[in-house]
Amino acid sequence: MKIGQGWDRHRLVQGRPLMIGGIEIPFHKGEDGHSDGDVLLHAVADALLGSCALGDIGTHFPPGDPAFKDADSKELLRSVAEKLLTRGYQVLQVDATVILEEPKLGPHISAVRRCIAEILSLPVEAVSVKAKTAEGLGPAGTGDAVEAYAVVTAGEIEEDQSLYL
Ligand code: MG
């Protein structure tokens, strides 16, 4: 069993979609970033890479690389999950927290969990996503940024299971 953790923060700016866990959340601001800026999927991807000591998403998908301009972070996460599989590990569970002053994420949490579960081929019960505000403090609290933390567990693929990958 391996454990990985990830963190990400993106500035919130006008004229960008607010992408959280693969879902576009209606809001007048969104994440600045080279890719689509999906802060939650980036934290989860870093946690997956961390579980197998495979570096971080910045090394696998360099921010200066035009190939990843406005990249769909769902594809980045899928590709990271495949990197684990090729090393004989599969993600087993995700627990994540998004810190965002507004809008309220509560109504979108189940869609976000389903989306992450689908990307990682996990049952939705294995994907936990929580949302918190920062009580007006720090860059997330003032609405200038959104942050996400993620912890994952990964396990070795059984030999008989790997035949089906
Ligand atoms: Mg990021």
mmCIF file with all atom_site columns, C-alpha atoms and ligand atoms in Angstrom:
data_model
loop_
_atom_site.group_PDB
_atom_site.id
_atom_site.type_symbol
_atom_site.label_atom_id
_atom_site.label_alt_id
_atom_site.label_comp_id
_atom_site.label_asym_id
_atom_site.label_entity_id
_atom_site.label_seq_id
_atom_site.pdbx_PDB_ins_code
_atom_site.Cartn_x
_atom_site.Cartn_y
_atom_site.Cartn_z
_atom_site.occupancy
_atom_site.B_iso_or_equiv
_atom_site.pdbx_formal_charge
_atom_site.auth_seq_id
_atom_site.auth_comp_id
_atom_site.auth_asym_id
_atom_site.auth_atom_id
_atom_site.pdbx_PDB_model_num
ATOM   1   C  CA . MET A 1 1   ? 0.000   0.000   0.000   1.00 0.00 ? 1   MET A CA 1
ATOM   2   C  CA . LYS A 1 2   ? 1.298   3.449   -0.904  1.00 0.00 ? 2   LYS A CA 1
ATOM   3   C  CA . ILE A 1 3   ? 0.081   6.882   0.182   1.00 0.00 ? 3   ILE A CA 1
ATOM   4   C  CA . GLY A 1 4   ? 0.461   10.153  -1.728  1.00 0.00 ? 4   GLY A CA 1
ATOM   5   C  CA . GLN A 1 5   ? -0.532  13.730  -1.024  1.00 0.00 ? 5   GLN A CA 1
ATOM   6   C  CA . GLY A 1 6   ? -0.966  16.701  -3.325  1.00 0.00 ? 6   GLY A CA 1
ATOM   7   C  CA . TRP A 1 7   ? -1.763  20.392  -3.070  1.00 0.00 ? 7   TRP A CA 1
ATOM   8   C  CA . ASP A 1 8   ? -2.515  23.088  -5.613  1.00 0.00 ? 8   ASP A CA 1
ATOM   9   C  CA . ARG A 1 9   ? -3.579  26.713  -5.715  1.00 0.00 ? 9   ARG A CA 1
ATOM   10  C  CA . HIS A 1 10  ? -4.724  28.813  -8.647  1.00 0.00 ? 10  HIS A CA 1
ATOM   11  C  CA . ARG A 1 11  ? -5.465  32.502  -8.895  1.00 0.00 ? 11  ARG A CA 1
ATOM   12  C  CA . LEU A 1 12  ? -9.114  33.295  -9.713  1.00 0.00 ? 12  LEU A CA 1
ATOM   13  C  CA . VAL A 1 13  ? -9.558  35.738  -12.594 1.00 0.00 ? 13  VAL A CA 1
ATOM   14  C  CA . GLN A 1 14  ? -12.346 37.055  -14.796 1.00 0.00 ? 14  GLN A CA 1
ATOM   15  C  CA . GLY A 1 15  ? -12.914 35.412  -18.159 1.00 0.00 ? 15  GLY A CA 1
ATOM   16  C  CA . ARG A 1 16  ? -11.883 31.873  -17.237 1.00 0.00 ? 16  ARG A CA 1
ATOM   17  C  CA . PRO A 1 17  ? -14.114 28.869  -16.463 1.00 0.00 ? 17  PRO A CA 1
ATOM   18  C  CA . LEU A 1 18  ? -14.136 27.621  -12.869 1.00 0.00 ? 18  LEU A CA 1
ATOM   19  C  CA . MET A 1 19  ? -13.134 23.963  -13.251 1.00 0.00 ? 19  MET A CA 1
ATOM   20  C  CA . ILE A 1 20  ? -13.344 21.823  -10.108 1.00 0.00 ? 20  ILE A CA 1
ATOM   21  C  CA . GLY A 1 21  ? -12.823 18.076  -10.405 1.00 0.00 ? 21  GLY A CA 1
ATOM   22  C  CA . GLY A 1 22  ? -13.667 18.030  -14.104 1.00 0.00 ? 22  GLY A CA 1
ATOM   23  C  CA . ILE A 1 23  ? -16.933 19.935  -13.666 1.00 0.00 ? 23  ILE A CA 1
ATOM   24  C  CA . GLU A 1 24  ? -17.445 23.529  -14.807 1.00 0.00 ? 24  GLU A CA 1
ATOM   25  C  CA . ILE A 1 25  ? -19.009 25.409  -11.900 1.00 0.00 ? 25  ILE A CA 1
ATOM   26  C  CA . PRO A 1 26  ? -21.071 28.477  -12.886 1.00 0.00 ? 26  PRO A CA 1
ATOM   27  C  CA . PHE A 1 27  ? -19.247 31.574  -11.539 1.00 0.00 ? 27  PHE A CA 1
ATOM   28  C  CA . HIS A 1 28  ? -17.998 34.925  -12.832 1.00 0.00 ? 28  HIS A CA 1
ATOM   29  C  CA . LYS A 1 29  ? -14.345 33.987  -12.249 1.00 0.00 ? 29  LYS A CA 1
ATOM   30  C  CA . GLY A 1 30  ? -12.208 30.927  -12.920 1.00 0.00 ? 30  GLY A CA 1
ATOM   31  C  CA . GLU A 1 31  ? -8.694  29.603  -12.480 1.00 0.00 ? 31  GLU A CA 1
ATOM   32  C  CA . ASP A 1 32  ? -5.826  31.302  -14.220 1.00 0.00 ? 32  ASP A CA 1
ATOM   33  C  CA . GLY A 1 33  ? -3.406  28.734  -15.589 1.00 0.00 ? 33  GLY A CA 1
ATOM   34  C  CA . HIS A 1 34  ? -1.697  27.260  -18.595 1.00 0.00 ? 34  HIS A CA 1
ATOM   35  C  CA . SER A 1 35  ? -4.019  24.239  -18.661 1.00 0.00 ? 35  SER A CA 1
ATOM   36  C  CA . ASP A 1 36  ? -7.735  24.505  -17.826 1.00 0.00 ? 36  ASP A CA 1
ATOM   37  C  CA . GLY A 1 37  ? -6.518  25.211  -14.262 1.00 0.00 ? 37  GLY A CA 1
ATOM   38  C  CA . ASP A 1 38  ? -8.562  22.498  -12.551 1.00 0.00 ? 38  ASP A CA 1
ATOM   39  C  CA . VAL A 1 39  ? -7.094  22.866  -9.072  1.00 0.00 ? 39  VAL A CA 1
ATOM   40  C  CA . LEU A 1 40  ? -8.690  19.703  -7.669  1.00 0.00 ? 40  LEU A CA 1
ATOM   41  C  CA . LEU A 1 41  ? -7.616  17.399  -10.489 1.00 0.00 ? 41  LEU A CA 1
ATOM   42  C  CA . HIS A 1 42  ? -4.089  18.834  -10.237 1.00 0.00 ? 42  HIS A CA 1
ATOM   43  C  CA . ALA A 1 43  ? -3.933  18.098  -6.496  1.00 0.00 ? 43  ALA A CA 1
ATOM   44  C  CA . VAL A 1 44  ? -5.237  14.554  -7.095  1.00 0.00 ? 44  VAL A CA 1
ATOM   45  C  CA . ALA A 1 45  ? -2.747  14.005  -9.950  1.00 0.00 ? 45  ALA A CA 1
ATOM   46  C  CA . ASP A 1 46  ? 0.139   15.182  -7.749  1.00 0.00 ? 46  ASP A CA 1
ATOM   47  C  CA . ALA A 1 47  ? -1.031  12.859  -4.972  1.00 0.00 ? 47  ALA A CA 1
ATOM   48  C  CA . LEU A 1 48  ? -1.073  9.912   -7.398  1.00 0.00 ? 48  LEU A CA 1
ATOM   49  C  CA . LEU A 1 49  ? 2.421   10.741  -8.642  1.00 0.00 ? 49  LEU A CA 1
ATOM   50  C  CA . GLY A 1 50  ? 3.603   11.232  -5.064  1.00 0.00 ? 50  GLY A CA 1
ATOM   51  C  CA . SER A 1 51  ? 2.335   7.798   -4.013  1.00 0.00 ? 51  SER A CA 1
ATOM   52  C  CA . CYS A 1 52  ? 4.876   6.166   -6.348  1.00 0.00 ? 52  CYS A CA 1
ATOM   53  C  CA . ALA A 1 53  ? 7.542   8.912   -6.084  1.00 0.00 ? 53  ALA A CA 1
ATOM   54  C  CA . LEU A 1 54  ? 7.098   9.797   -9.760  1.00 0.00 ? 54  LEU A CA 1
ATOM   55  C  CA . GLY A 1 55  ? 7.694   13.543  -9.441  1.00 0.00 ? 55  GLY A CA 1
ATOM   56  C  CA . ASP A 1 56  ? 4.903   16.074  -9.983  1.00 0.00 ? 56  ASP A CA 1
ATOM   57  C  CA . ILE A 1 57  ? 2.624   17.223  -12.789 1.00 0.00 ? 57  ILE A CA 1
ATOM   58  C  CA . GLY A 1 58  ? 4.949   20.146  -13.531 1.00 0.00 ? 58  GLY A CA 1
ATOM   59  C  CA . THR A 1 59  ? 7.678   17.718  -14.580 1.00 0.00 ? 59  THR A CA 1
ATOM   60  C  CA . HIS A 1 60  ? 5.354   15.462  -16.605 1.00 0.00 ? 60  HIS A CA 1
ATOM   61  C  CA . PHE A 1 61  ? 3.341   18.291  -18.191 1.00 0.00 ? 61  PHE A CA 1
ATOM   62  C  CA . PRO A 1 62  ? 5.620   21.368  -18.240 1.00 0.00 ? 62  PRO A CA 1
ATOM   63  C  CA . PRO A 1 63  ? 3.631   24.636  -17.967 1.00 0.00 ? 63  PRO A CA 1
ATOM   64  C  CA . GLY A 1 64  ? 5.713   26.193  -20.768 1.00 0.00 ? 64  GLY A CA 1
ATOM   65  C  CA . ASP A 1 65  ? 4.865   23.395  -23.213 1.00 0.00 ? 65  ASP A CA 1
ATOM   66  C  CA . PRO A 1 66  ? 2.340   24.605  -25.829 1.00 0.00 ? 66  PRO A CA 1
ATOM   67  C  CA . ALA A 1 67  ? 0.976   21.034  -26.005 1.00 0.00 ? 67  ALA A CA 1
ATOM   68  C  CA . PHE A 1 68  ? -0.629  21.609  -22.601 1.00 0.00 ? 68  PHE A CA 1
ATOM   69  C  CA . LYS A 1 69  ? -2.062  25.073  -23.300 1.00 0.00 ? 69  LYS A CA 1
ATOM   70  C  CA . ASP A 1 70  ? -5.679  24.974  -22.048 1.00 0.00 ? 70  ASP A CA 1
ATOM   71  C  CA . ALA A 1 71  ? -5.204  21.209  -21.604 1.00 0.00 ? 71  ALA A CA 1
ATOM   72  C  CA . ASP A 1 72  ? -8.141  19.228  -20.272 1.00 0.00 ? 72  ASP A CA 1
ATOM   73  C  CA . SER A 1 73  ? -7.003  18.221  -16.777 1.00 0.00 ? 73  SER A CA 1
ATOM   74  C  CA . LYS A 1 74  ? -9.195  15.100  -16.980 1.00 0.00 ? 74  LYS A CA 1
ATOM   75  C  CA . GLU A 1 75  ? -6.792  13.858  -19.662 1.00 0.00 ? 75  GLU A CA 1
ATOM   76  C  CA . LEU A 1 76  ? -3.778  14.788  -17.518 1.00 0.00 ? 76  LEU A CA 1
ATOM   77  C  CA . LEU A 1 77  ? -5.181  12.803  -14.577 1.00 0.00 ? 77  LEU A CA 1
ATOM   78  C  CA . ARG A 1 78  ? -6.018  9.833   -16.810 1.00 0.00 ? 78  ARG A CA 1
ATOM   79  C  CA . SER A 1 79  ? -2.468  9.864   -18.105 1.00 0.00 ? 79  SER A CA 1
ATOM   80  C  CA . VAL A 1 80  ? -1.061  10.003  -14.556 1.00 0.00 ? 80  VAL A CA 1
ATOM   81  C  CA . ALA A 1 81  ? -3.226  7.015   -13.522 1.00 0.00 ? 81  ALA A CA 1
ATOM   82  C  CA . GLU A 1 82  ? -1.797  5.123   -16.510 1.00 0.00 ? 82  GLU A CA 1
ATOM   83  C  CA . LYS A 1 83  ? 1.755   5.934   -15.375 1.00 0.00 ? 83  LYS A CA 1
ATOM   84  C  CA . LEU A 1 84  ? 0.953   4.228   -12.060 1.00 0.00 ? 84  LEU A CA 1
ATOM   85  C  CA . LEU A 1 85  ? -0.550  1.210   -13.826 1.00 0.00 ? 85  LEU A CA 1
ATOM   86  C  CA . THR A 1 86  ? 2.579   0.734   -15.924 1.00 0.00 ? 86  THR A CA 1
ATOM   87  C  CA . ARG A 1 87  ? 4.535   0.563   -12.662 1.00 0.00 ? 87  ARG A CA 1
ATOM   88  C  CA . GLY A 1 88  ? 2.154   -2.042  -11.254 1.00 0.00 ? 88  GLY A CA 1
ATOM   89  C  CA . TYR A 1 89  ? 0.057   0.212   -8.999  1.00 0.00 ? 89  TYR A CA 1
ATOM   90  C  CA . GLN A 1 90  ? -3.557  1.292   -9.092  1.00 0.00 ? 90  GLN A CA 1
ATOM   91  C  CA . VAL A 1 91  ? -5.229  4.042   -7.123  1.00 0.00 ? 91  VAL A CA 1
ATOM   92  C  CA . LEU A 1 92  ? -7.580  2.651   -4.470  1.00 0.00 ? 92  LEU A CA 1
ATOM   93  C  CA . GLN A 1 93  ? -9.033  5.695   -2.756  1.00 0.00 ? 93  GLN A CA 1
ATOM   94  C  CA . VAL A 1 94  ? -9.070  9.503   -2.941  1.00 0.00 ? 94  VAL A CA 1
ATOM   95  C  CA . ASP A 1 95  ? -9.843  11.996  -0.193  1.00 0.00 ? 95  ASP A CA 1
ATOM   96  C  CA . ALA A 1 96  ? -9.730  15.669  -1.143  1.00 0.00 ? 96  ALA A CA 1
ATOM   97  C  CA . THR A 1 97  ? -10.614 19.089  0.231   1.00 0.00 ? 97  THR A CA 1
ATOM   98  C  CA . VAL A 1 98  ? -11.306 22.179  -1.878  1.00 0.00 ? 98  VAL A CA 1
ATOM   99  C  CA . ILE A 1 99  ? -10.951 25.593  -0.231  1.00 0.00 ? 99  ILE A CA 1
ATOM   100 C  CA . LEU A 1 100 ? -13.055 28.210  -1.940  1.00 0.00 ? 100 LEU A CA 1
ATOM   101 C  CA . GLU A 1 101 ? -14.876 31.210  -0.508  1.00 0.00 ? 101 GLU A CA 1
ATOM   102 C  CA . GLU A 1 102 ? -17.562 31.243  -3.195  1.00 0.00 ? 102 GLU A CA 1
ATOM   103 C  CA . PRO A 1 103 ? -19.542 29.887  -4.948  1.00 0.00 ? 103 PRO A CA 1
ATOM   104 C  CA . LYS A 1 104 ? -20.876 27.096  -2.719  1.00 0.00 ? 104 LYS A CA 1
ATOM   105 C  CA . LEU A 1 105 ? -19.658 23.726  -3.989  1.00 0.00 ? 105 LEU A CA 1
ATOM   106 C  CA . GLY A 1 106 ? -22.191 21.636  -2.065  1.00 0.00 ? 106 GLY A CA 1
ATOM   107 C  CA . PRO A 1 107 ? -24.654 21.272  -4.976  1.00 0.00 ? 107 PRO A CA 1
ATOM   108 C  CA . HIS A 1 108 ? -21.835 20.077  -7.281  1.00 0.00 ? 108 HIS A CA 1
ATOM   109 C  CA . ILE A 1 109 ? -19.982 17.661  -4.988  1.00 0.00 ? 109 ILE A CA 1
ATOM   110 C  CA . SER A 1 110 ? -21.712 14.492  -6.163  1.00 0.00 ? 110 SER A CA 1
ATOM   111 C  CA . ALA A 1 111 ? -21.048 15.342  -9.838  1.00 0.00 ? 111 ALA A CA 1
ATOM   112 C  CA . VAL A 1 112 ? -17.399 16.056  -8.981  1.00 0.00 ? 112 VAL A CA 1
ATOM   113 C  CA . ARG A 1 113 ? -17.049 12.718  -7.140  1.00 0.00 ? 113 ARG A CA 1
ATOM   114 C  CA . ARG A 1 114 ? -18.621 10.830  -10.043 1.00 0.00 ? 114 ARG A CA 1
ATOM   115 C  CA . CYS A 1 115 ? -16.319 12.545  -12.540 1.00 0.00 ? 115 CYS A CA 1
ATOM   116 C  CA . ILE A 1 116 ? -13.126 11.730  -10.597 1.00 0.00 ? 116 ILE A CA 1
ATOM   117 C  CA . ALA A 1 117 ? -14.324 8.159   -9.975  1.00 0.00 ? 117 ALA A CA 1
ATOM   118 C  CA . GLU A 1 118 ? -14.918 7.690   -13.693 1.00 0.00 ? 118 GLU A CA 1
ATOM   119 C  CA . ILE A 1 119 ? -11.483 9.039   -14.664 1.00 0.00 ? 119 ILE A CA 1
ATOM   120 C  CA . LEU A 1 120 ? -9.774  6.722   -12.170 1.00 0.00 ? 120 LEU A CA 1
ATOM   121 C  CA . SER A 1 121 ? -12.067 3.704   -12.764 1.00 0.00 ? 121 SER A CA 1
ATOM   122 C  CA . LEU A 1 122 ? -13.059 3.719   -9.079  1.00 0.00 ? 122 LEU A CA 1
ATOM   123 C  CA . PRO A 1 123 ? -16.435 3.243   -7.421  1.00 0.00 ? 123 PRO A CA 1
ATOM   124 C  CA . VAL A 1 124 ? -17.811 6.626   -6.380  1.00 0.00 ? 124 VAL A CA 1
ATOM   125 C  CA . GLU A 1 125 ? -17.690 5.456   -2.727  1.00 0.00 ? 125 GLU A CA 1
ATOM   126 C  CA . ALA A 1 126 ? -13.875 5.457   -3.016  1.00 0.00 ? 126 ALA A CA 1
ATOM   127 C  CA . VAL A 1 127 ? -13.775 9.171   -3.899  1.00 0.00 ? 127 VAL A CA 1
ATOM   128 C  CA . SER A 1 128 ? -14.338 11.714  -1.141  1.00 0.00 ? 128 SER A CA 1
ATOM   129 C  CA . VAL A 1 129 ? -14.480 15.444  -1.910  1.00 0.00 ? 129 VAL A CA 1
ATOM   130 C  CA . LYS A 1 130 ? -15.074 18.031  0.798   1.00 0.00 ? 130 LYS A CA 1
ATOM   131 C  CA . ALA A 1 131 ? -15.500 21.773  0.440   1.00 0.00 ? 131 ALA A CA 1
ATOM   132 C  CA . LYS A 1 132 ? -14.553 24.439  2.939   1.00 0.00 ? 132 LYS A CA 1
ATOM   133 C  CA . THR A 1 133 ? -14.282 28.189  3.039   1.00 0.00 ? 133 THR A CA 1
ATOM   134 C  CA . ALA A 1 134 ? -11.249 29.936  4.519   1.00 0.00 ? 134 ALA A CA 1
ATOM   135 C  CA . GLU A 1 135 ? -13.308 32.238  6.769   1.00 0.00 ? 135 GLU A CA 1
ATOM   136 C  CA . GLY A 1 136 ? -12.192 35.282  4.784   1.00 0.00 ? 136 GLY A CA 1
ATOM   137 C  CA . LEU A 1 137 ? -8.507  34.661  5.528   1.00 0.00 ? 137 LEU A CA 1
ATOM   138 C  CA . GLY A 1 138 ? -5.621  34.296  3.095   1.00 0.00 ? 138 GLY A CA 1
ATOM   139 C  CA . PRO A 1 139 ? -5.819  34.298  -0.719  1.00 0.00 ? 139 PRO A CA 1
ATOM   140 C  CA . ALA A 1 140 ? -8.615  31.701  -0.801  1.00 0.00 ? 140 ALA A CA 1
ATOM   141 C  CA . GLY A 1 141 ? -10.519 33.571  1.868   1.00 0.00 ? 141 GLY A CA 1
ATOM   142 C  CA . THR A 1 142 ? -10.469 36.852  -0.034  1.00 0.00 ? 142 THR A CA 1
ATOM   143 C  CA . GLY A 1 143 ? -11.723 35.100  -3.190  1.00 0.00 ? 143 GLY A CA 1
ATOM   144 C  CA . ASP A 1 144 ? -8.443  35.683  -5.039  1.00 0.00 ? 144 ASP A CA 1
ATOM   145 C  CA . ALA A 1 145 ? -7.581  31.988  -5.228  1.00 0.00 ? 145 ALA A CA 1
ATOM   146 C  CA . VAL A 1 146 ? -8.888  28.458  -4.948  1.00 0.00 ? 146 VAL A CA 1
ATOM   147 C  CA . GLU A 1 147 ? -6.896  25.684  -3.259  1.00 0.00 ? 147 GLU A CA 1
ATOM   148 C  CA . ALA A 1 148 ? -7.160  21.915  -3.103  1.00 0.00 ? 148 ALA A CA 1
ATOM   149 C  CA . TYR A 1 149 ? -5.547  19.203  -1.006  1.00 0.00 ? 149 TYR A CA 1
ATOM   150 C  CA . ALA A 1 150 ? -5.690  15.505  -1.858  1.00 0.00 ? 150 ALA A CA 1
ATOM   151 C  CA . VAL A 1 151 ? -4.546  12.257  -0.283  1.00 0.00 ? 151 VAL A CA 1
ATOM   152 C  CA . VAL A 1 152 ? -4.645  8.982   -2.182  1.00 0.00 ? 152 VAL A CA 1
ATOM   153 C  CA . THR A 1 153 ? -3.854  5.364   -1.476  1.00 0.00 ? 153 THR A CA 1
ATOM   154 C  CA . ALA A 1 154 ? -2.545  3.085   -4.179  1.00 0.00 ? 154 ALA A CA 1
ATOM   155 C  CA . GLY A 1 155 ? -2.037  -0.659  -4.106  1.00 0.00 ? 155 GLY A CA 1
ATOM   156 C  CA . GLU A 1 156 ? -0.024  -3.160  -6.068  1.00 0.00 ? 156 GLU A CA 1
ATOM   157 C  CA . ILE A 1 157 ? -1.990  -4.715  -8.917  1.00 0.00 ? 157 ILE A CA 1
ATOM   158 C  CA . GLU A 1 158 ? -2.517  -8.445  -8.395  1.00 0.00 ? 158 GLU A CA 1
ATOM   159 C  CA . GLU A 1 159 ? -0.944  -10.461 -11.188 1.00 0.00 ? 159 GLU A CA 1
ATOM   160 C  CA . ASP A 1 160 ? -4.265  -11.996 -12.317 1.00 0.00 ? 160 ASP A CA 1
ATOM   161 C  CA . GLN A 1 161 ? -5.879  -8.516  -12.417 1.00 0.00 ? 161 GLN A CA 1
ATOM   162 C  CA . SER A 1 162 ? -3.099  -7.023  -14.533 1.00 0.00 ? 162 SER A CA 1
ATOM   163 C  CA . LEU A 1 163 ? -4.010  -9.443  -17.350 1.00 0.00 ? 163 LEU A CA 1
ATOM   164 C  CA . TYR A 1 164 ? -7.135  -7.382  -17.929 1.00 0.00 ? 164 TYR A CA 1
ATOM   165 C  CA . LEU A 1 165 ? -5.489  -3.938  -18.088 1.00 0.00 ? 165 LEU A CA 1
HETATM 166 MG MG . MG  B 2 .   ? -2.387  23.559  -11.041 1.00 0.00 ? 1   MG  B MG 1
#
